[in-house]
Short mmCIF file of C-alpha atoms in Angstrom, two decimals:
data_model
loop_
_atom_site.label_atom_id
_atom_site.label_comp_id
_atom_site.label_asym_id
_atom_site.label_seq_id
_atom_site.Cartn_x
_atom_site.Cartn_y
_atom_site.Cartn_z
CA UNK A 1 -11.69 7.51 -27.74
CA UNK A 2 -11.56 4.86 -25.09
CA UNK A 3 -14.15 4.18 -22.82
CA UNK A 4 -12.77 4.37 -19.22
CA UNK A 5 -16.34 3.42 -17.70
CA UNK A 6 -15.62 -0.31 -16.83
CA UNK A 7 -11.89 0.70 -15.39
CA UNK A 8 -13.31 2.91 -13.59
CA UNK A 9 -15.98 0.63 -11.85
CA UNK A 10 -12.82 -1.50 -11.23
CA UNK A 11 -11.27 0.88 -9.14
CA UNK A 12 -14.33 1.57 -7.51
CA UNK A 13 -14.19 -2.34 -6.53
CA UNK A 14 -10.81 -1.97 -5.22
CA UNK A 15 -11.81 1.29 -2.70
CA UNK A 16 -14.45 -1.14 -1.86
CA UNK A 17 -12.47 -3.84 -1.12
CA UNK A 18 -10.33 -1.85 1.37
CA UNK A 19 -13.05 -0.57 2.81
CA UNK A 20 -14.06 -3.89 3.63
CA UNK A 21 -10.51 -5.06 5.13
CA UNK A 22 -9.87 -2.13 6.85
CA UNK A 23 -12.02 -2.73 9.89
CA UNK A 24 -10.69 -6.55 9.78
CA UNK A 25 -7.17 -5.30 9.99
CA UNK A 26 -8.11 -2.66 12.30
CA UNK A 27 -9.74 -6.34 14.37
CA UNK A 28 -6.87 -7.67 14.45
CA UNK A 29 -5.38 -4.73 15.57
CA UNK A 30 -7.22 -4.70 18.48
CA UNK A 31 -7.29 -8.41 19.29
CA UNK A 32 -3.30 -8.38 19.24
CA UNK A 33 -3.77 -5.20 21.84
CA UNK A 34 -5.57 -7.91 23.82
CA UNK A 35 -3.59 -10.57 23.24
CA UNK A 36 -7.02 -12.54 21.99
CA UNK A 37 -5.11 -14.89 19.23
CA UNK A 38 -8.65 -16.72 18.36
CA UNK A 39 -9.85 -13.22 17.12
CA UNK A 40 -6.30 -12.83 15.43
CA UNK A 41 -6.80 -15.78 13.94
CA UNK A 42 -10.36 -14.85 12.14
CA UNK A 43 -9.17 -11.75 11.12
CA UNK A 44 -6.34 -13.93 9.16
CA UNK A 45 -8.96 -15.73 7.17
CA UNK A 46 -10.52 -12.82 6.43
CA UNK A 47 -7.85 -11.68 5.27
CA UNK A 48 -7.07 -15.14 3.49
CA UNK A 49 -10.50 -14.63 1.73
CA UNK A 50 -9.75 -10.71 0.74
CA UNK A 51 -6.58 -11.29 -0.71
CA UNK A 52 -8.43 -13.89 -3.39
CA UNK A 53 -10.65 -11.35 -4.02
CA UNK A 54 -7.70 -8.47 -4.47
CA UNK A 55 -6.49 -11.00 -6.88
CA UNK A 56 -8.97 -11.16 -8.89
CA UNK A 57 -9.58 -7.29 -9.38
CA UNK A 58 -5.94 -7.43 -9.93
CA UNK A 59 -6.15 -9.54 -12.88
CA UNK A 60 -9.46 -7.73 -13.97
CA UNK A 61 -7.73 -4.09 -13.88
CA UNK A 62 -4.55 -5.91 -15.95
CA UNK A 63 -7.08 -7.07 -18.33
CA UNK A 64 -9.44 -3.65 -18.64
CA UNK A 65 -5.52 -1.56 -18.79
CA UNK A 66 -4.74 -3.66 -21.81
CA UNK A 67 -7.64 -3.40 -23.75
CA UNK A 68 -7.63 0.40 -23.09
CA UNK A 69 -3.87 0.31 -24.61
CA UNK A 70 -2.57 0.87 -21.05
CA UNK A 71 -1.06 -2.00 -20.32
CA UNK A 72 1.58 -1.64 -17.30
CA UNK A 73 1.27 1.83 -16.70
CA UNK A 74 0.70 3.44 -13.07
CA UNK A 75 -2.39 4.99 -12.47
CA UNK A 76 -0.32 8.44 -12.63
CA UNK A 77 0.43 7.37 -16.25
CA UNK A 78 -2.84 6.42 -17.12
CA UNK A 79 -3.67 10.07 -15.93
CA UNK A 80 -1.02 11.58 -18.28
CA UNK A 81 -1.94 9.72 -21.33
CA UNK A 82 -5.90 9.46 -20.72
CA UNK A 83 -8.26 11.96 -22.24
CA UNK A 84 -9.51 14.81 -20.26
CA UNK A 85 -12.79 13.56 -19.63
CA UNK A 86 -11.34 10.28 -18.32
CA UNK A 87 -8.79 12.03 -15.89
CA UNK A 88 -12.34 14.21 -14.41
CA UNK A 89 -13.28 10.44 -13.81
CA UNK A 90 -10.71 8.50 -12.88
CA UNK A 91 -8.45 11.43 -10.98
CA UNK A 92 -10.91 11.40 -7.97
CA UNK A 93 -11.40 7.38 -7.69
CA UNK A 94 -7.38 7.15 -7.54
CA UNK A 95 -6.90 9.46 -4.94
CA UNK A 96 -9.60 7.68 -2.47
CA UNK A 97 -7.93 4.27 -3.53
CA UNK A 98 -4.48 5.70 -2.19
CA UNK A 99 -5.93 6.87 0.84
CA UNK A 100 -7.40 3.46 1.43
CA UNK A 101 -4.43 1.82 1.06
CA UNK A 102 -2.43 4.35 3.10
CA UNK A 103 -4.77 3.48 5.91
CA UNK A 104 -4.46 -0.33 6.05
CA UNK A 105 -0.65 -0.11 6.05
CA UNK A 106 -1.02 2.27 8.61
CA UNK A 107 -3.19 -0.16 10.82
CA UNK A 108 -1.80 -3.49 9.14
CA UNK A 109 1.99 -1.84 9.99
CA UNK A 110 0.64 -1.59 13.69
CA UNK A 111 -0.96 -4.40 13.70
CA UNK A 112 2.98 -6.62 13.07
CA UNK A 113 4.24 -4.00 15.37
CA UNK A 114 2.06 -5.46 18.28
CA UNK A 115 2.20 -9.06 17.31
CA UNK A 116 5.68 -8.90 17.02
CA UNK A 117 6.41 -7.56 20.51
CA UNK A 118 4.01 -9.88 21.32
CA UNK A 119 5.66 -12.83 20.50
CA UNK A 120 9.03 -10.86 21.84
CA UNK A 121 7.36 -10.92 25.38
CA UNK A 122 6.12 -14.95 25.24
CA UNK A 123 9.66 -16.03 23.88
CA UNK A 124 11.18 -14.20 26.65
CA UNK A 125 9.09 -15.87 28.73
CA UNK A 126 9.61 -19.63 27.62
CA UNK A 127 13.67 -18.87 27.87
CA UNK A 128 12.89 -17.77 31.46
CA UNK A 129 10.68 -20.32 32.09
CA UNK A 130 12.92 -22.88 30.63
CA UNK A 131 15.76 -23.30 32.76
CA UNK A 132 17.86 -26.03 30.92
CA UNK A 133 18.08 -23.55 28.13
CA UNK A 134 16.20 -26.12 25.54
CA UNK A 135 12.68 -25.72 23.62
CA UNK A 136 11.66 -27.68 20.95
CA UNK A 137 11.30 -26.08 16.99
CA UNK A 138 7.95 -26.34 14.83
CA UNK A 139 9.24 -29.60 13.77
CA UNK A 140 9.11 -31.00 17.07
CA UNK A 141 13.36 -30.68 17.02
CA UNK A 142 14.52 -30.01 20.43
CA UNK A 143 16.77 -26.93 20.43
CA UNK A 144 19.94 -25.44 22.38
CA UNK A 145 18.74 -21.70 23.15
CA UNK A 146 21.65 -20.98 25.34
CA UNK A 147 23.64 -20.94 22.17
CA UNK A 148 21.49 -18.57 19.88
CA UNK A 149 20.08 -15.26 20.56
CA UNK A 150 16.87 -14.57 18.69
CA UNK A 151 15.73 -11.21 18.29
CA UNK A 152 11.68 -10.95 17.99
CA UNK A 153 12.02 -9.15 14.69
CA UNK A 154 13.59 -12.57 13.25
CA UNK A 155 9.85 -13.85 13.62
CA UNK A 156 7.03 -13.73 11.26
CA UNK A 157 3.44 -13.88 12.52
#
């Protein structure tokens, strides 16, 4: 029988993870309510930082999946072909992970929502402000806005 121990302390890593970057999306969140872009800004290396770390419990629960003989299956797959013992385990630590996750999409989601309109409101602004109809691009470009329309969803942050 395999020994789903050290998955399972990976999993625990992950819930742990998200527990971690929920509150810095949820930051962010707020900061973008504000319109505080320093704060914004933290929150993104933060985020920077997490997303290293997500990597490398991704690679780790590749690694621990393959050596269990589960390589590429879902977690819902791993619960059909585990051993009962392991899906008493495992069932339990999956089911917080999704809810973890479902939370910081909900507040990451909301999060782009705000930022978005945000920069919706200070483009508006700049084409109101800007009479002759011209700004200049990220490249330093000077650019013909009568021409184009941009709608703020064509924007990342």
């Amino acid at each position: 029988m395999n020994d789903f121990s050290d998955y399972s302390k990976i999993i625990e890593e992950f819930i742990a993870l998200f527990d971690h970057l929920i509150p810095i999306e949820q930051e962010k969140l707020d900061a973008a309510v504000k319109n505080q872009v320093t704060f914004i800004e933290d929150c993104m290396h933060k985020e920077q930082a997490a997303v290293l770390q997500l990597r490398g419990l991704e690679q780790k629960r590749e690694s621990e999946q393959k050596r269990l003989g589960m390589e590429g299956y879902t977690f819902r797959q791993i619960l059909e072909h585990a051993p009962e013992e392991a899906v008493v385990l495992l069932s339990p630590l999956f089911d917080q992970l999704a809810e973890r996750v479902r939370s910081f999409r909900s507040v990451s989601d909301s999060a782009r929502d705000i930022i978005e309109v945000n920069l919706h409101v200070i483009q508006s602004a700049l084409a109101a402000e800007n009479s002759g109809g011209n700004t200049y691009s990220a490249s330093g470009r000077k650019e013909d806005n009568t021409k184009k329309k941009n709608h703020f969803t064509s924007r990342s942050v």
